[in-house]
Structures are given as structure tokens and as C-alpha cells.
CSV table of C-alpha atoms in Angstrom, one decimal:
chain,number,residue,atom,x,y,z
A,1,UNK,CA,77.1,74.0,85.2
A,2,UNK,CA,77.2,77.3,87.0
A,3,UNK,CA,75.3,77.6,90.3
A,4,UNK,CA,72.7,80.2,89.6
A,5,UNK,CA,70.0,80.0,92.2
A,6,UNK,CA,68.9,83.7,92.1
A,7,UNK,CA,68.8,86.6,89.6
A,8,UNK,CA,71.6,88.1,91.6
A,9,UNK,CA,73.8,85.1,90.8
A,10,UNK,CA,73.3,85.8,87.1
A,11,UNK,CA,73.9,89.5,87.7
A,12,UNK,CA,77.2,88.7,89.4
A,13,UNK,CA,78.2,86.4,86.6
A,14,UNK,CA,77.4,89.2,84.1
A,15,UNK,CA,74.7,87.2,82.4
A,16,UNK,CA,72.3,90.0,83.3
A,17,UNK,CA,73.4,93.6,82.8
A,18,UNK,CA,72.5,96.7,84.7
A,19,UNK,CA,70.5,97.8,81.6
A,20,UNK,CA,68.4,94.6,81.6
A,21,UNK,CA,67.8,94.8,85.3
A,22,UNK,CA,66.8,98.5,85.1
A,23,UNK,CA,64.5,97.7,82.1
A,24,UNK,CA,62.7,95.0,84.2
A,25,UNK,CA,62.2,97.4,87.1
A,26,UNK,CA,60.9,100.2,84.8
A,27,UNK,CA,58.7,97.7,82.9
A,28,UNK,CA,57.1,96.5,86.1
A,29,UNK,CA,56.6,100.1,87.5
A,30,UNK,CA,55.0,101.2,84.2
A,31,UNK,CA,52.7,98.2,83.8
A,32,UNK,CA,52.5,95.9,86.9
A,33,UNK,CA,50.7,93.0,85.1
A,34,UNK,CA,51.1,89.4,86.3
A,35,UNK,CA,53.0,87.7,83.5
A,36,UNK,CA,56.5,86.3,82.8
A,37,UNK,CA,58.7,89.1,81.5
A,38,UNK,CA,62.0,88.5,79.8
A,39,UNK,CA,65.0,89.6,81.8
A,40,UNK,CA,67.9,88.2,79.7
A,41,UNK,CA,68.3,85.6,77.1
A,42,UNK,CA,66.7,82.4,78.5
A,43,UNK,CA,65.6,84.1,81.7
A,44,UNK,CA,62.1,85.4,82.4
A,45,UNK,CA,60.4,86.1,85.7
A,46,UNK,CA,57.0,87.2,86.8
A,47,UNK,CA,57.8,90.4,88.7
A,48,UNK,CA,54.3,90.6,90.1
A,49,UNK,CA,54.7,87.2,91.8
A,50,UNK,CA,58.2,88.2,93.0
A,51,UNK,CA,56.7,91.4,94.6
A,52,UNK,CA,53.8,89.4,96.1
A,53,UNK,CA,56.3,87.1,97.8
A,54,UNK,CA,58.5,89.8,99.2
A,55,UNK,CA,57.0,91.3,102.4
A,56,UNK,CA,59.6,94.2,102.5
A,57,UNK,CA,58.8,95.2,98.9
A,58,UNK,CA,55.0,95.0,99.6
A,59,UNK,CA,55.5,97.3,102.6
A,60,UNK,CA,57.4,99.9,100.5
A,61,UNK,CA,54.8,99.8,97.7
A,62,UNK,CA,51.9,100.2,100.2
A,63,UNK,CA,53.5,103.0,102.3
A,64,UNK,CA,52.2,106.4,101.5
A,65,UNK,CA,55.5,108.0,102.3
A,66,UNK,CA,57.6,105.9,100.0
A,67,UNK,CA,59.6,107.9,97.5
A,68,UNK,CA,60.0,106.9,93.9
A,69,UNK,CA,63.6,106.0,94.7
A,70,UNK,CA,62.5,103.7,97.6
A,71,UNK,CA,60.0,102.0,95.4
A,72,UNK,CA,62.6,101.5,92.6
A,73,UNK,CA,65.1,100.1,95.0
A,74,UNK,CA,62.6,97.7,96.5
A,75,UNK,CA,61.6,96.4,93.1
A,76,UNK,CA,65.2,96.0,92.0
A,77,UNK,CA,66.2,94.2,95.2
A,78,UNK,CA,63.2,91.9,95.0
A,79,UNK,CA,64.1,90.9,91.5
A,80,UNK,CA,67.7,90.3,92.4
A,81,UNK,CA,66.8,88.1,95.3
A,82,UNK,CA,64.2,86.1,93.2
A,83,UNK,CA,65.0,82.6,92.1
A,84,UNK,CA,65.9,82.1,88.5
A,85,UNK,CA,63.0,80.9,86.5
């Protein structure tokens, strides 16, 4: 069995593509509702919960001066660092 503790591990192993990751970021930014969202086959994460557990991402989302690129990067990073599940 492969050691896949985080979404980033799956990304490195090519089980999650750039397109799937970008779709998850865009989906959250367009509709930040708290529910599991599919990321790849057999992988779903609650991005709202991921964001709530990430103080850095919370700060970026709350800051008035954060650009769209900053927000996008914060959400992407939070998803990558999240546990698989």
C-alpha cells in the first residue's frame, strides 16, 4: 500500500492532476459550502473544514488586501496539505 497521508502525497504520485486540484479550488471559491467534494476517484474532502483548520488560509481570506491570486494560492496550499479523506 502506498503511503498517502496528505492530498499532496496523492498529487506527487499523480493520482490527483493539476486539473482536478484547480477544479477543487475553483469550486470552493465559487461556492464555499461545507460538504465533501470529490477531488479524484475515491477521494473527497470538505474544503470548508480544511480552510477552517488552516490559520494561514483563514488570514488570507479575511485580509482586505488579499489579491485573488493570494486567495487562490492559499486555498490550493490548504488542500494540498490536508489529510486524505
